[in-house]
CSV table of C-alpha atoms and ligand atoms in Angstrom, one decimal:
chain,number,residue,atom,x,y,z
A,1,MET,CA,92.0,136.8,34.6
A,2,ALA,CA,93.4,140.2,34.3
A,3,ASP,CA,92.3,142.6,32.3
A,4,ALA,CA,95.5,142.7,29.3
A,5,PRO,CA,95.6,139.6,27.4
A,6,LEU,CA,98.3,137.3,28.8
A,7,TYR,CA,99.4,137.7,24.6
A,8,GLY,CA,98.4,140.4,22.3
A,9,ARG,CA,98.3,137.8,18.7
A,10,VAL,CA,98.1,134.4,19.5
A,11,ALA,CA,98.5,131.5,16.5
A,12,ILE,CA,97.0,127.9,16.6
A,13,ILE,CA,98.3,125.7,13.5
A,14,GLY,CA,96.4,122.4,13.5
A,15,LEU,CA,92.8,122.9,14.3
A,16,GLY,CA,91.5,119.5,15.6
A,17,LEU,CA,89.5,118.8,19.1
A,18,ILE,CA,93.2,120.3,20.3
A,19,GLY,CA,93.5,123.2,18.2
A,20,SER,CA,89.8,124.2,17.9
A,21,SER,CA,89.5,123.4,22.0
A,22,ILE,CA,91.9,126.0,22.5
A,23,ALA,CA,91.0,128.9,20.8
A,24,ARG,CA,87.4,128.2,22.5
A,25,ALA,CA,89.2,127.7,26.0
A,26,ALA,CA,91.7,131.7,25.1
A,27,ARG,CA,88.6,133.4,23.6
A,28,ARG,CA,86.6,132.6,26.4
A,29,ALA,CA,89.6,132.8,29.3
A,30,GLY,CA,90.7,136.1,27.5
A,31,GLY,CA,94.1,135.0,27.4
A,32,ALA,CA,94.2,136.0,24.0
A,33,GLY,CA,93.8,140.1,21.9
A,34,THR,CA,93.9,138.1,19.0
A,35,LEU,CA,93.7,134.8,17.7
A,36,VAL,CA,94.8,133.7,14.4
A,37,ALA,CA,94.9,130.0,13.1
A,38,TYR,CA,96.2,127.4,10.7
A,39,ASP,CA,94.9,124.4,9.2
A,40,GLN,CA,96.7,122.3,6.3
A,41,SER,CA,93.5,121.2,5.5
A,42,ALA,CA,91.0,123.3,3.6
A,43,PHE,CA,87.8,122.2,4.9
A,44,VAL,CA,88.7,122.5,8.9
A,45,ARG,CA,89.7,126.3,7.7
A,46,ALA,CA,86.5,126.9,6.1
A,47,ARG,CA,85.1,125.0,9.2
A,48,VAL,CA,87.1,127.1,11.6
A,49,ALA,CA,85.9,130.0,9.8
A,50,GLU,CA,82.0,129.2,10.1
A,51,LEU,CA,82.9,128.2,13.0
A,52,GLY,CA,84.3,132.0,14.2
A,53,LEU,CA,87.2,129.9,16.2
A,54,ALA,CA,89.4,133.3,15.1
A,55,ASP,CA,89.9,136.7,14.2
A,56,VAL,CA,92.1,135.6,11.3
A,57,VAL,CA,92.3,132.9,9.1
A,58,ALA,CA,94.7,132.5,7.5
A,59,ASP,CA,96.8,130.7,4.1
A,60,SER,CA,99.7,129.6,5.6
A,61,ALA,CA,101.6,128.6,8.7
A,62,ALA,CA,104.2,131.0,8.0
A,63,GLU,CA,101.6,134.2,7.5
A,64,ALA,CA,99.9,132.8,11.0
A,65,ALA,CA,103.0,132.7,13.1
A,66,GLU,CA,104.1,136.1,11.3
A,67,GLY,CA,104.2,139.2,14.3
A,68,ALA,CA,102.7,136.1,16.8
A,69,ASP,CA,103.2,136.9,20.6
A,70,LEU,CA,102.8,132.7,21.2
A,71,VAL,CA,102.6,129.9,18.6
A,72,ILE,CA,101.1,126.7,19.4
A,73,VAL,CA,101.2,123.9,16.8
A,74,CYS,CA,98.3,121.5,17.6
A,75,THR,CA,99.5,119.2,14.9
A,76,PRO,CA,100.3,115.6,14.9
A,77,VAL,CA,103.6,114.8,16.1
A,78,GLY,CA,104.9,113.9,13.1
A,79,VAL,CA,104.9,117.0,11.6
A,80,SER,CA,105.8,119.6,14.2
A,81,GLY,CA,109.1,119.5,13.1
A,82,ALA,CA,107.9,120.1,9.3
A,83,VAL,CA,106.1,123.2,11.3
A,84,ALA,CA,108.6,124.3,13.7
A,85,ALA,CA,111.1,124.5,9.9
A,86,GLU,CA,108.4,126.8,7.9
A,87,ILE,CA,107.9,129.2,11.0
A,88,GLY,CA,110.9,129.6,12.8
A,89,PRO,CA,112.1,131.9,10.1
A,90,ARG,CA,109.3,134.4,10.6
A,91,LEU,CA,108.9,134.0,15.0
A,92,LYS,CA,109.1,137.5,15.8
A,93,VAL,CA,111.5,138.7,18.5
A,94,GLY,CA,110.2,137.8,22.1
A,95,ALA,CA,107.8,135.6,20.4
A,96,VAL,CA,106.9,132.0,22.7
A,97,LEU,CA,106.3,128.6,20.3
A,98,SER,CA,104.0,125.6,22.2
A,99,ASP,CA,102.8,122.5,20.6
A,100,VAL,CA,100.6,120.3,22.6
A,101,GLY,CA,102.1,116.9,21.4
A,102,SER,CA,101.1,113.9,23.5
A,103,VAL,CA,105.2,112.6,23.2
A,104,LYS,CA,108.1,116.0,23.7
A,105,GLY,CA,111.9,114.0,23.4
A,106,ALA,CA,111.2,113.1,19.6
A,107,VAL,CA,109.2,116.5,19.4
A,108,VAL,CA,112.3,118.7,21.2
A,109,ARG,CA,114.8,116.9,18.7
A,110,ASP,CA,112.7,117.9,15.8
A,111,MET,CA,111.9,121.0,16.4
A,112,ALA,CA,114.4,122.7,18.3
A,113,PRO,CA,116.6,122.9,15.7
A,114,HIS,CA,114.3,125.5,14.1
A,115,VAL,CA,113.8,128.0,16.4
A,116,PRO,CA,115.3,131.0,16.5
A,117,ALA,CA,118.0,132.6,19.5
A,118,HIS,CA,115.3,135.2,19.8
A,119,ALA,CA,112.1,133.5,20.2
A,120,VAL,CA,111.7,130.8,22.9
A,121,PHE,CA,110.3,127.1,23.4
A,122,ILE,CA,108.8,125.3,25.4
A,123,PRO,CA,107.6,122.2,25.4
A,124,ALA,CA,103.3,121.5,26.5
A,125,HIS,CA,100.8,118.0,26.7
A,126,PRO,CA,97.6,119.1,27.8
A,127,ILE,CA,96.2,115.3,29.3
A,128,ALA,CA,93.0,116.1,28.2
A,129,GLY,CA,91.3,114.8,24.9
A,130,THR,CA,88.7,112.6,23.8
A,131,GLU,CA,88.4,109.8,20.9
A,132,ASP,CA,87.5,112.4,18.0
A,133,SER,CA,89.1,114.5,16.7
A,134,GLY,CA,88.6,117.9,13.9
A,135,PRO,CA,87.7,121.0,14.6
A,136,ASP,CA,84.6,120.0,15.4
A,137,ALA,CA,85.3,117.6,18.4
A,138,GLY,CA,86.5,120.8,19.6
A,139,PHE,CA,85.2,122.1,23.0
A,140,ALA,CA,86.2,125.6,26.3
A,141,GLU,CA,85.8,123.3,28.8
A,142,LEU,CA,88.3,120.5,28.1
A,143,PHE,CA,91.0,121.6,29.8
A,144,GLN,CA,88.9,122.2,32.9
A,145,GLY,CA,90.6,120.4,36.0
A,146,ARG,CA,93.5,118.6,33.6
A,147,TRP,CA,96.5,118.0,33.8
A,148,THR,CA,99.0,120.6,31.8
A,149,ILE,CA,102.4,119.1,31.6
A,150,LEU,CA,105.3,121.9,30.6
A,151,THR,CA,108.6,120.6,29.5
A,152,PRO,CA,110.8,124.1,29.9
A,153,LEU,CA,114.5,123.6,28.2
A,154,SER,CA,116.1,125.9,29.9
A,155,ARG,CA,115.9,127.7,33.2
A,156,ALA,CA,116.5,131.2,31.9
A,157,ASP,CA,112.8,130.0,29.9
A,158,ASP,CA,111.2,131.0,34.1
A,159,ALA,CA,109.4,134.2,33.2
A,160,GLU,CA,107.6,132.7,30.3
A,161,VAL,CA,107.2,129.7,31.7
A,162,GLU,CA,104.9,131.1,33.7
A,163,ARG,CA,103.5,132.9,32.1
A,164,LEU,CA,102.1,130.3,29.8
A,165,LYS,CA,101.5,128.7,32.2
A,166,ALA,CA,99.4,131.4,33.6
A,167,PHE,CA,97.3,130.6,29.7
A,168,TRP,CA,96.6,127.2,30.2
A,169,THR,CA,95.6,127.8,34.4
A,170,ALA,CA,93.2,130.3,32.7
A,171,MET,CA,92.1,127.6,30.5
A,172,GLY,CA,91.0,125.4,33.3
A,173,ALA,CA,94.2,123.9,33.4
A,174,ASN,CA,96.5,122.2,36.3
A,175,VAL,CA,99.9,123.5,35.8
A,176,ASP,CA,102.8,120.8,36.1
A,177,ALA,CA,106.7,121.1,35.2
A,178,MET,CA,109.0,117.9,33.6
A,179,SER,CA,111.5,117.1,32.5
A,180,VAL,CA,111.1,116.4,28.1
A,181,GLU,CA,112.8,111.8,30.1
A,182,HIS,CA,110.8,112.0,32.1
A,183,HIS,CA,107.1,112.7,30.3
A,184,ASP,CA,108.0,110.5,27.7
A,185,LEU,CA,108.2,107.4,30.0
A,186,VAL,CA,105.3,108.2,32.8
A,187,PHE,CA,102.7,108.7,29.1
A,188,ALA,CA,103.8,106.1,27.8
A,189,ILE,CA,102.9,103.8,31.1
A,190,VAL,CA,99.5,105.6,31.4
A,191,SER,CA,97.5,106.9,28.3
A,192,HIS,CA,100.5,104.9,24.7
A,193,VAL,CA,101.2,101.5,26.5
A,194,PRO,CA,97.3,101.7,27.5
A,195,HIS,CA,96.4,102.9,24.0
A,196,LEU,CA,98.3,100.1,22.2
A,197,ILE,CA,96.3,97.1,24.6
A,198,ALA,CA,93.2,98.5,24.2
A,199,TYR,CA,94.3,99.1,19.5
A,200,ASN,CA,95.3,95.0,19.9
A,201,ILE,CA,92.4,94.2,22.8
A,202,VAL,CA,89.4,95.2,19.9
A,203,GLY,CA,92.0,93.8,16.7
A,204,THR,CA,92.4,90.4,18.3
A,205,ALA,CA,88.1,90.2,18.7
A,206,ALA,CA,87.3,92.2,15.3
A,207,ASP,CA,89.8,88.8,14.0
A,208,LEU,CA,88.6,86.3,15.6
A,209,GLU,CA,86.6,83.5,13.4
A,210,GLU,CA,84.0,82.1,16.5
A,211,VAL,CA,83.1,85.4,17.3
A,212,THR,CA,80.9,87.1,14.8
A,213,GLN,CA,81.5,91.4,14.8
A,214,GLN,CA,77.5,90.8,15.8
A,215,GLU,CA,78.3,89.6,18.7
A,216,VAL,CA,81.2,91.7,19.9
A,217,ILE,CA,78.5,94.9,19.0
A,218,LYS,CA,75.7,93.2,21.2
A,219,TYR,CA,77.4,92.0,24.5
A,220,SER,CA,80.8,94.9,25.0
A,221,ALA,CA,79.4,96.6,26.8
A,222,SER,CA,80.7,95.5,29.4
A,223,GLY,CA,84.6,95.9,30.3
A,224,PHE,CA,85.6,95.4,26.3
A,225,ARG,CA,83.3,98.5,25.7
A,226,ASP,CA,86.1,101.2,26.8
A,227,PHE,CA,87.8,99.4,25.3
A,228,THR,CA,86.6,100.1,22.1
A,229,ARG,CA,86.1,104.2,22.7
A,230,ILE,CA,90.7,104.0,23.3
A,231,ALA,CA,90.4,101.8,19.9
A,232,ALA,CA,88.5,104.4,18.2
A,233,SER,CA,90.6,107.7,19.1
A,234,ASP,CA,93.3,109.5,15.4
A,235,PRO,CA,95.1,106.4,14.2
A,236,THR,CA,97.4,109.4,11.7
A,237,MET,CA,98.0,111.2,16.4
A,238,TRP,CA,98.7,107.2,17.2
A,239,ARG,CA,100.4,106.2,14.6
A,240,ASP,CA,102.7,109.9,14.9
A,241,ILE,CA,103.2,108.4,18.7
A,242,PHE,CA,104.5,104.9,19.0
A,243,LEU,CA,106.8,106.4,16.6
A,244,ASN,CA,108.8,109.0,17.7
A,245,ASN,CA,107.6,107.7,22.1
A,246,ARG,CA,109.6,104.3,20.5
A,247,ASP,CA,111.9,103.6,23.4
A,248,ALA,CA,109.8,104.6,26.8
A,249,VAL,CA,106.3,102.7,24.8
A,250,LEU,CA,108.9,99.2,24.1
A,251,GLU,CA,110.7,99.7,27.3
A,252,ILE,CA,107.6,99.8,28.5
A,253,LEU,CA,105.8,96.5,26.5
A,254,GLY,CA,108.7,94.9,27.7
A,255,ARG,CA,107.8,95.3,31.5
A,256,PHE,CA,104.2,94.4,30.1
A,257,THR,CA,104.4,91.8,28.8
A,258,GLU,CA,106.5,89.7,31.0
A,259,ASP,CA,103.4,90.8,34.0
A,260,LEU,CA,101.4,89.0,31.5
A,261,GLN,CA,103.4,86.5,31.0
A,262,ALA,CA,103.2,85.8,35.1
A,263,LEU,CA,99.3,86.1,35.1
A,264,GLN,CA,99.5,83.2,32.1
A,265,ARG,CA,101.3,81.0,34.7
A,266,ALA,CA,99.2,81.7,37.1
A,267,ILE,CA,95.8,81.0,35.6
A,268,ARG,CA,97.6,78.0,34.2
A,269,TRP,CA,98.7,76.6,37.2
A,270,GLY,CA,95.4,77.4,39.6
A,271,GLU,CA,97.8,80.8,41.7
A,272,GLY,CA,93.9,82.1,42.9
A,273,ASP,CA,96.2,84.0,46.0
A,274,ALA,CA,98.6,85.6,43.4
A,275,LEU,CA,95.5,86.5,41.0
A,276,PHE,CA,93.5,87.9,43.9
A,277,ASN,CA,96.8,90.0,45.4
A,278,LEU,CA,97.3,91.4,42.1
A,279,PHE,CA,93.5,92.5,41.4
A,280,THR,CA,93.2,93.7,44.6
A,281,ARG,CA,96.5,95.9,44.5
A,282,THR,CA,94.8,97.0,40.5
A,283,ARG,CA,91.6,98.4,42.8
A,284,ALA,CA,93.4,100.7,45.5
A,285,ILE,CA,94.9,102.3,41.8
A,286,ARG,CA,91.6,102.7,40.8
A,287,ARG,CA,90.2,103.8,43.9
A,288,SER,CA,92.4,106.1,44.7
A,289,ILE,CA,92.4,107.9,41.2
A,290,VAL,CA,88.1,107.6,41.6
A,291,GLU,CA,89.1,109.9,44.8
A,292,GLN,CA,91.6,112.0,43.2
A,293,GLY,CA,88.5,113.4,41.1
A,294,GLN,CA,91.1,112.0,37.5
A,295,ASP,CA,88.3,110.2,35.9
A,296,THR,CA,86.1,112.6,34.1
A,297,ALA,CA,87.9,112.3,31.0
A,298,ALA,CA,85.8,108.5,30.0
A,299,PRO,CA,82.3,108.0,30.0
A,300,ASP,CA,80.9,106.3,31.8
A,301,PHE,CA,79.6,103.5,30.7
A,302,GLY,CA,76.8,102.2,34.2
A,303,ARG,CA,79.3,102.1,37.4
A,304,ARG,CA,78.2,100.3,39.9
A,305,PRO,CA,79.4,101.3,43.8
A,306,PRO,CA,82.4,99.7,44.4
A,307,ALA,CA,81.8,96.3,46.3
A,308,LYS,CA,81.8,96.6,50.6
A,309,THR,CA,84.5,94.3,50.5
A,310,ASP,CA,87.7,92.5,49.6
A,311,ALA,CA,87.5,88.8,51.2
A,312,PRO,CA,87.8,87.0,47.7
A,313,GLN,CA,84.2,85.3,47.2
B,401,NAI,N1,93.0,114.0,21.0
B,401,NAI,C1,93.8,114.0,21.9
B,401,NAI,O1,93.2,113.3,23.1
B,401,NAI,C2,94.7,114.4,22.3
B,401,NAI,C3,96.1,114.8,21.5
B,401,NAI,N2,97.3,115.3,21.6
B,401,NAI,C4,97.9,115.5,21.2
B,401,NAI,O2,97.8,117.0,20.5
B,401,NAI,C5,97.9,116.7,18.7
B,401,NAI,C6,96.7,117.2,17.9
B,401,NAI,O3,95.7,116.2,17.8
B,401,NAI,P1,94.2,116.4,17.6
B,401,NAI,O4,94.0,117.5,18.3
B,401,NAI,O5,93.5,115.1,18.5
B,401,NAI,O6,94.1,116.0,16.1
B,401,NAI,P2,93.2,116.2,15.0
B,401,NAI,O7,93.1,115.0,14.3
B,401,NAI,O8,92.0,115.8,15.3
B,401,NAI,O9,93.8,117.2,14.4
B,401,NAI,C7,95.0,117.4,14.5
B,401,NAI,C8,94.6,118.7,12.7
B,401,NAI,O10,96.0,119.2,12.7
B,401,NAI,C9,95.6,120.0,10.6
B,401,NAI,N3,97.1,119.3,10.4
B,401,NAI,C10,98.3,118.1,9.8
B,401,NAI,N4,99.4,118.5,9.4
B,401,NAI,C11,99.5,119.7,9.7
B,401,NAI,C12,100.9,120.3,8.7
B,401,NAI,N5,101.1,119.6,8.5
B,401,NAI,N6,100.6,121.7,9.1
B,401,NAI,C13,99.0,122.2,9.2
B,401,NAI,N7,98.0,121.3,10.1
B,401,NAI,C14,97.7,120.2,10.1
B,401,NAI,C15,94.7,118.3,10.7
B,401,NAI,O11,94.0,118.3,9.0
B,401,NAI,C16,94.3,117.9,11.7
B,401,NAI,O12,93.4,119.4,11.2
B,401,NAI,C17,98.6,115.3,18.6
B,401,NAI,O13,100.6,116.6,18.4
B,401,NAI,C18,98.3,114.9,20.4
B,401,NAI,O14,99.6,114.0,20.2
B,401,NAI,C19,97.2,116.1,23.4
B,401,NAI,C20,97.1,115.8,24.3
B,401,NAI,C21,95.0,114.3,23.6
B,402,ENO,O1,90.1,109.7,25.6
B,402,ENO,C1,91.6,109.4,26.3
B,402,ENO,O2,91.1,108.2,27.3
B,402,ENO,C2,92.9,110.4,25.8
B,402,ENO,O3,93.3,109.5,26.9
B,402,ENO,C3,93.2,111.0,25.6
B,402,ENO,C4,94.5,111.2,25.7
B,402,ENO,C5,94.8,112.2,24.3
B,402,ENO,C6,96.4,111.5,24.2
B,402,ENO,C7,97.4,112.5,24.8
B,402,ENO,O4,98.2,112.4,25.0
B,402,ENO,C8,96.0,112.8,25.8
B,402,ENO,C9,95.5,112.4,26.3
């Protein structure tokens, strides 16, 4: 990290898990000269002050954005357009506006119209998080060794994209760039639909009358436990993700449903080879993720060493 901070004044709007982690990580990395925070919740603003997460706690998003070199919107994606409408007119010449939303197409659609020509909008998405929310859930190491995806809108922004990339790199992230459309399809399959499946299976178990709530909790030291962690993720955030990445999620869900029906058929007709071949392929995917060190987001629920053989038992 160079002696001078990458940005003089950084404003963070929304100080939940991600916003407060950026505040902590940016301060530790020396990425910001002055940190300004605003959250619509008075409770969160008070907590940010108590925890000393920012130099200034502003009374409105517009006040936070005033004079900032970098503004990062860290709210649920459903309100990012309204936040941009409020801060857009207050962005100074040369300011960079960014976000952390899990969806990019809808965020660009909703935010970009409010960005003045004298500012630069660079959407971003850190692929790091937990099932927890709020300013107390954040931590400075959250982005360490994780990807952050930038979806720049124009080659004209290249110099600012490099500076934002350096900001995320200083916080420990690996940074990649891709188009908005590609982002939304990729994260529909690797993040959004898996969350939907977790919400669904936990909901199905909760609704089952023969299995009591007690047994669900008692015997959940298996795969189901991993699903319950994911299904504990923030309801507002995930409602907004599904409503705002509708097309990509529906496309992947369509394929998923077809594949699930094929599995159903294989079980019904005793097609063991079809099951075995799929499970062998999926085991290889898991192993390559582990080898690449990308399995550190979730707690380790008693993982056993891999079996020695892949032959059917
Ligand atoms: N939680 C996760 O694992 C990840 C979340 N994201 C994205 O980060 C964003 C924030 O998520 P979290 O930090 O997890 O949520 P969170 O629920 O912990 O924090 C969101 C904060 O935004 C505030 N807020 C809501 N509306 C606001 C408004 N109009 N003006 C100002 N503040 C407002 C809330 O009071 C809350 O403190 C979401 O867009 C989400 O898609 C991205 C990567 C990972
Ligand atoms: O907690 C988990 O397992 C996550 O998958 C965290 C997460 C949630 C949403 C994102 O857009 C990125 C990461």
